[in-house]
Amino acid sequence: WIALACCIALVGMASSDGADVTPRPLRWAHMVFVDKYNDAYAQGQNDYGQLGLGDRVERNGPALVMSGVKSVAWGAYHTLFVTQEGALYAAGRNEFGELGDGTNKDRDVPVFVMEGIREAAAGESHSLLLCSNGSVFAMGRNGNGQLGDGTNIDRSTPVLVSDNATAIGAGWLHSAFLLLNTSVFAMGSNAYGQLGDGTRIQRNRPIEVHAENVSDIKVGGFHTTLLQHDGGTQELGLLNWTGSSQEYRIMPPRAIPLR
């Protein structure tokens, strides 16, 4: 098998809450994947060293980055690597501290960040970490409150957001996590109601999503999907965007039964 990661960038125009909310595709992208031998490969654009290959040369084919990798996550210009031992490494742009190494220095070779990581998620310029003990940490860009620490201050080192979590997700400018008790919390930009609190107000602290019976979460650029124990899904945020036509849900989520 191959675990595949690809970043197709979207940007937008500012809304009243300061978020970029009108998605427009750009032509830059990079791709990272982990093969069955736990080797991580990368290809694509490499302006900030996001491929982790020690340079900033674009690759049009897979190049080996590192071995012993369990999973990867990617943002617009940065990449996160979680090793089989639970160590987190990061490469690429670090303008907002999204690599979490305590600096704002871009890295073209994966830099060690911390241990005890179960899973990583990457937004446009922020990162979310799920630790093996259930703690959630966040770092990077925080202009929309997507780190959930009660401020709008960018963080270059991981800041604790919550405990007892089982899943995390990062969108373009928002974040979400699932707790052991099946409740879901979200923070950041809410221009399309992707936080699921019934408003379009951005939040810099985690706010509970109006949903029940959640078994897992998946977070996209401007939407949040909740997977239910009965096999259905609930969707929040931007559901359909075609030019000037937009469809979004703020609450309650739309339930879609799976067949």
Coordinates of C-alpha atoms in Angstrom, one line a residue:
W1 CA 0.0 0.0 0.0
I2 CA 1.0 3.6 -0.3
A3 CA -0.2 6.5 2.0
L4 CA -0.5 9.5 -0.3
A5 CA -0.5 13.2 0.6
C6 CA -1.0 16.0 -1.9
C7 CA -1.4 19.7 -1.4
I8 CA -3.5 21.5 -3.9
A9 CA -3.5 25.1 -2.8
L10 CA -6.5 27.4 -2.5
V11 CA -6.5 31.0 -1.5
G12 CA -9.3 33.6 -1.2
M13 CA -10.4 37.1 -0.5
A14 CA -10.8 38.5 3.1
S15 CA -14.2 38.4 4.9
S16 CA -15.4 40.4 7.8
D17 CA -13.8 38.0 10.2
G18 CA -10.4 38.3 8.5
A19 CA -10.5 34.9 6.9
D20 CA -9.7 34.0 3.3
V21 CA -13.1 32.7 2.3
T22 CA -13.4 32.7 -1.5
P23 CA -11.5 29.6 -2.7
R24 CA -9.4 29.9 -5.9
P25 CA -7.1 27.2 -7.0
L26 CA -3.4 28.0 -7.6
R27 CA -0.9 26.1 -9.6
W28 CA 1.5 25.2 -6.9
A29 CA 1.5 21.8 -5.1
H30 CA 3.7 19.2 -3.6
M31 CA 3.1 15.6 -2.8
V32 CA 4.4 13.2 -0.1
F33 CA 3.7 9.5 0.4
V34 CA 4.8 6.6 2.6
D35 CA 5.3 3.2 1.0
K36 CA 4.9 -0.2 2.5
Y37 CA 8.5 -0.2 3.7
N38 CA 7.8 3.0 5.7
D39 CA 10.0 5.1 3.4
A40 CA 8.7 8.7 2.8
Y41 CA 9.0 10.1 -0.7
A42 CA 8.3 13.6 -2.0
Q43 CA 7.8 15.4 -5.3
G44 CA 6.5 18.6 -6.7
Q45 CA 7.2 22.2 -5.9
N46 CA 9.9 23.0 -3.4
D47 CA 10.1 26.7 -3.0
Y48 CA 10.7 26.6 0.8
G49 CA 12.3 23.2 1.1
Q50 CA 8.9 21.5 1.8
L51 CA 10.1 18.3 0.2
G52 CA 12.7 17.9 2.9
L53 CA 15.4 17.0 0.4
G54 CA 18.1 19.5 1.5
D55 CA 17.5 21.9 -1.4
R56 CA 14.8 24.0 -3.0
V57 CA 14.8 22.3 -6.4
E58 CA 11.5 21.2 -7.8
R59 CA 11.1 17.4 -8.4
N60 CA 8.9 15.9 -11.1
G61 CA 9.3 12.4 -9.7
P62 CA 9.4 10.8 -6.2
A63 CA 12.6 11.3 -4.2
L64 CA 13.4 9.5 -1.0
V65 CA 13.2 11.8 2.1
M66 CA 13.6 9.6 5.1
S67 CA 12.9 6.1 6.3
G68 CA 11.0 4.7 9.3
V69 CA 8.0 7.0 8.7
K70 CA 4.5 6.0 9.8
S71 CA 2.5 8.9 8.4
V72 CA 2.8 12.4 6.8
A73 CA 0.7 15.6 6.7
W74 CA 1.1 18.6 4.5
G75 CA 0.2 22.3 4.3
A76 CA 0.6 24.8 1.5
Y77 CA 4.4 25.0 1.9
H78 CA 5.3 22.7 4.8
T79 CA 5.3 19.0 5.5
L80 CA 5.1 17.0 8.8
F81 CA 6.6 13.5 9.2
V82 CA 5.7 11.2 12.0
T83 CA 8.1 8.3 12.5
Q84 CA 7.2 4.8 13.6
E85 CA 8.7 5.7 17.0
G86 CA 6.3 8.7 17.3
A87 CA 8.9 11.4 16.7
L88 CA 7.8 14.5 14.7
Y89 CA 9.9 16.0 12.0
A90 CA 9.0 19.0 9.9
A91 CA 10.3 20.7 6.7
G92 CA 9.4 23.7 4.6
R93 CA 8.2 27.2 5.2
N94 CA 8.3 28.4 8.8
E95 CA 7.2 32.0 8.5
F96 CA 4.5 31.6 11.2
G97 CA 6.2 28.9 13.2
E98 CA 4.2 26.1 11.6
L99 CA 7.2 23.7 11.9
G100 CA 7.1 24.1 15.7
D101 CA 10.9 24.1 16.2
G102 CA 10.9 27.4 18.1
T103 CA 12.1 29.5 15.2
N104 CA 10.8 31.1 12.1
K105 CA 13.5 29.7 9.9
D106 CA 12.6 27.7 6.8
R107 CA 14.0 24.2 6.7
D108 CA 14.9 22.2 3.7
V109 CA 15.9 19.2 5.8
P110 CA 13.3 17.7 8.2
V111 CA 14.0 19.1 11.7
F112 CA 13.1 17.3 14.9
V113 CA 10.2 18.8 16.8
M114 CA 9.0 16.5 19.6
E115 CA 8.3 12.9 20.6
G116 CA 5.2 11.0 21.6
I117 CA 3.2 11.9 18.5
R118 CA 0.4 9.6 17.2
E119 CA -0.8 11.8 14.4
A120 CA -0.2 15.1 12.7
A121 CA -2.4 17.4 10.7
A122 CA -1.5 20.5 8.6
G123 CA -3.5 23.5 7.6
E124 CA -2.4 26.3 5.2
S125 CA 0.2 27.6 7.6
H126 CA -0.6 25.9 10.9
S127 CA -0.1 22.4 12.4
L128 CA -2.0 20.2 14.8
L129 CA -0.5 17.3 16.8
L130 CA -2.2 14.4 18.5
C131 CA 0.0 12.8 21.2
S132 CA -0.1 9.2 22.2
N133 CA -1.6 10.3 25.6
G134 CA -4.5 12.1 23.9
S135 CA -3.1 15.6 24.2
V136 CA -3.6 18.0 21.3
F137 CA -0.9 20.6 20.5
A138 CA -0.9 23.3 17.9
M139 CA 1.6 25.7 16.3
G140 CA 1.9 28.2 13.4
R141 CA -0.3 30.8 12.0
N142 CA -3.1 31.9 14.4
G143 CA -4.6 35.0 12.8
N144 CA -8.1 33.4 12.8
G145 CA -7.7 31.6 16.1
Q146 CA -7.0 28.2 14.5
L147 CA -4.6 27.2 17.2
G148 CA -7.3 27.4 19.8
D149 CA -5.2 28.9 22.6
G150 CA -7.4 31.9 23.2
T151 CA -5.3 34.4 21.3
N152 CA -4.5 35.4 17.7
I153 CA -0.8 35.2 18.2
D154 CA 1.3 33.0 16.0
R155 CA 3.2 30.2 17.8
S156 CA 6.6 28.8 16.9
T157 CA 6.5 26.1 19.6
P158 CA 3.6 23.6 20.2
V159 CA 1.0 25.0 22.6
L160 CA -1.4 22.7 24.5
V161 CA -5.0 22.9 23.3
S162 CA -6.8 19.9 24.8
D163 CA -6.5 16.5 26.4
N164 CA -8.3 13.2 25.9
A165 CA -8.6 13.5 22.1
T166 CA -8.8 10.6 19.7
A167 CA -8.6 12.4 16.3
I168 CA -7.6 15.7 14.8
G169 CA -8.0 17.7 11.6
A170 CA -6.8 20.9 10.1
G171 CA -8.4 23.0 7.4
W172 CA -7.1 26.0 5.6
L173 CA -7.8 28.3 8.5
H174 CA -9.7 26.2 11.0
S175 CA -9.0 23.1 13.2
A176 CA -11.1 20.4 14.9
F177 CA -10.6 17.5 17.3
L178 CA -12.6 14.6 18.6
L179 CA -12.6 13.7 22.2
L180 CA -12.8 10.3 23.9
N181 CA -16.4 11.0 24.9
T182 CA -17.3 11.5 21.2
S183 CA -17.8 15.2 21.5
V184 CA -16.2 17.4 18.8
F185 CA -14.6 20.8 19.2
A186 CA -13.5 23.3 16.5
M187 CA -11.7 26.6 16.3
G188 CA -10.6 29.2 13.8
S189 CA -12.2 30.7 10.8
N190 CA -16.0 30.1 10.6
A191 CA -16.8 32.0 7.4
Y192 CA -18.9 29.1 6.1
G193 CA -20.0 27.7 9.4
Q194 CA -17.3 25.0 9.3
L195 CA -17.0 25.1 13.1
G196 CA -20.6 23.8 13.4
D197 CA -21.7 26.1 16.3
G198 CA -24.6 27.6 14.4
T199 CA -22.8 30.9 13.6
R200 CA -20.3 32.3 11.2
I201 CA -18.2 33.9 14.0
Q202 CA -14.5 32.9 14.1
R203 CA -13.4 31.4 17.4
N204 CA -9.9 31.4 19.1
R205 CA -10.9 28.9 21.7
P206 CA -12.3 25.4 20.9
I207 CA -16.1 25.5 20.8
E208 CA -18.3 22.4 20.8
V209 CA -19.8 21.3 17.5
H210 CA -23.5 20.6 17.6
A211 CA -23.3 16.9 16.7
E212 CA -23.7 13.5 18.4
N213 CA -22.7 9.9 17.7
V214 CA -19.4 10.9 16.1
S215 CA -16.8 8.3 15.6
D216 CA -14.2 10.2 13.5
I217 CA -13.6 13.6 11.8
K218 CA -12.2 14.7 8.5
V219 CA -11.3 18.3 7.8
G220 CA -11.0 19.9 4.4
G221 CA -10.0 23.4 3.4
F222 CA -13.3 25.1 4.3
H223 CA -15.4 22.3 5.6
T224 CA -15.6 19.7 8.4
T225 CA -17.0 16.1 8.0
L226 CA -18.2 14.1 10.9
L227 CA -18.3 10.3 10.6
Q228 CA -21.0 8.7 12.7
H229 CA -21.1 5.4 14.5
D230 CA -24.1 4.3 12.5
G231 CA -22.1 4.7 9.2
G232 CA -23.5 8.1 8.2
T233 CA -21.8 11.4 7.8
Q234 CA -22.6 15.0 8.8
E235 CA -21.1 17.9 6.8
L236 CA -20.4 21.4 7.9
G237 CA -19.1 24.5 6.1
L238 CA -18.6 25.0 2.4
L239 CA -20.2 22.1 0.6
N240 CA -20.3 23.3 -3.0
W241 CA -18.5 26.1 -4.7
T242 CA -18.8 26.9 -8.4
G243 CA -17.7 30.4 -9.4
S244 CA -20.1 32.8 -7.6
S245 CA -22.4 30.1 -6.4
Q246 CA -21.8 28.8 -2.9
E247 CA -23.6 26.3 -0.6
Y248 CA -22.8 26.0 3.0
R249 CA -24.2 24.6 6.3
I250 CA -23.7 26.1 9.7
M251 CA -26.0 23.9 11.8
P252 CA -27.4 21.4 12.1
P253 CA -25.1 19.3 10.0
R254 CA -26.5 17.6 7.0
A255 CA -26.8 13.9 7.6
I256 CA -25.9 11.6 4.7
P257 CA -26.6 7.9 5.1
L258 CA -24.0 5.5 3.7
R259 CA -25.1 2.6 1.6

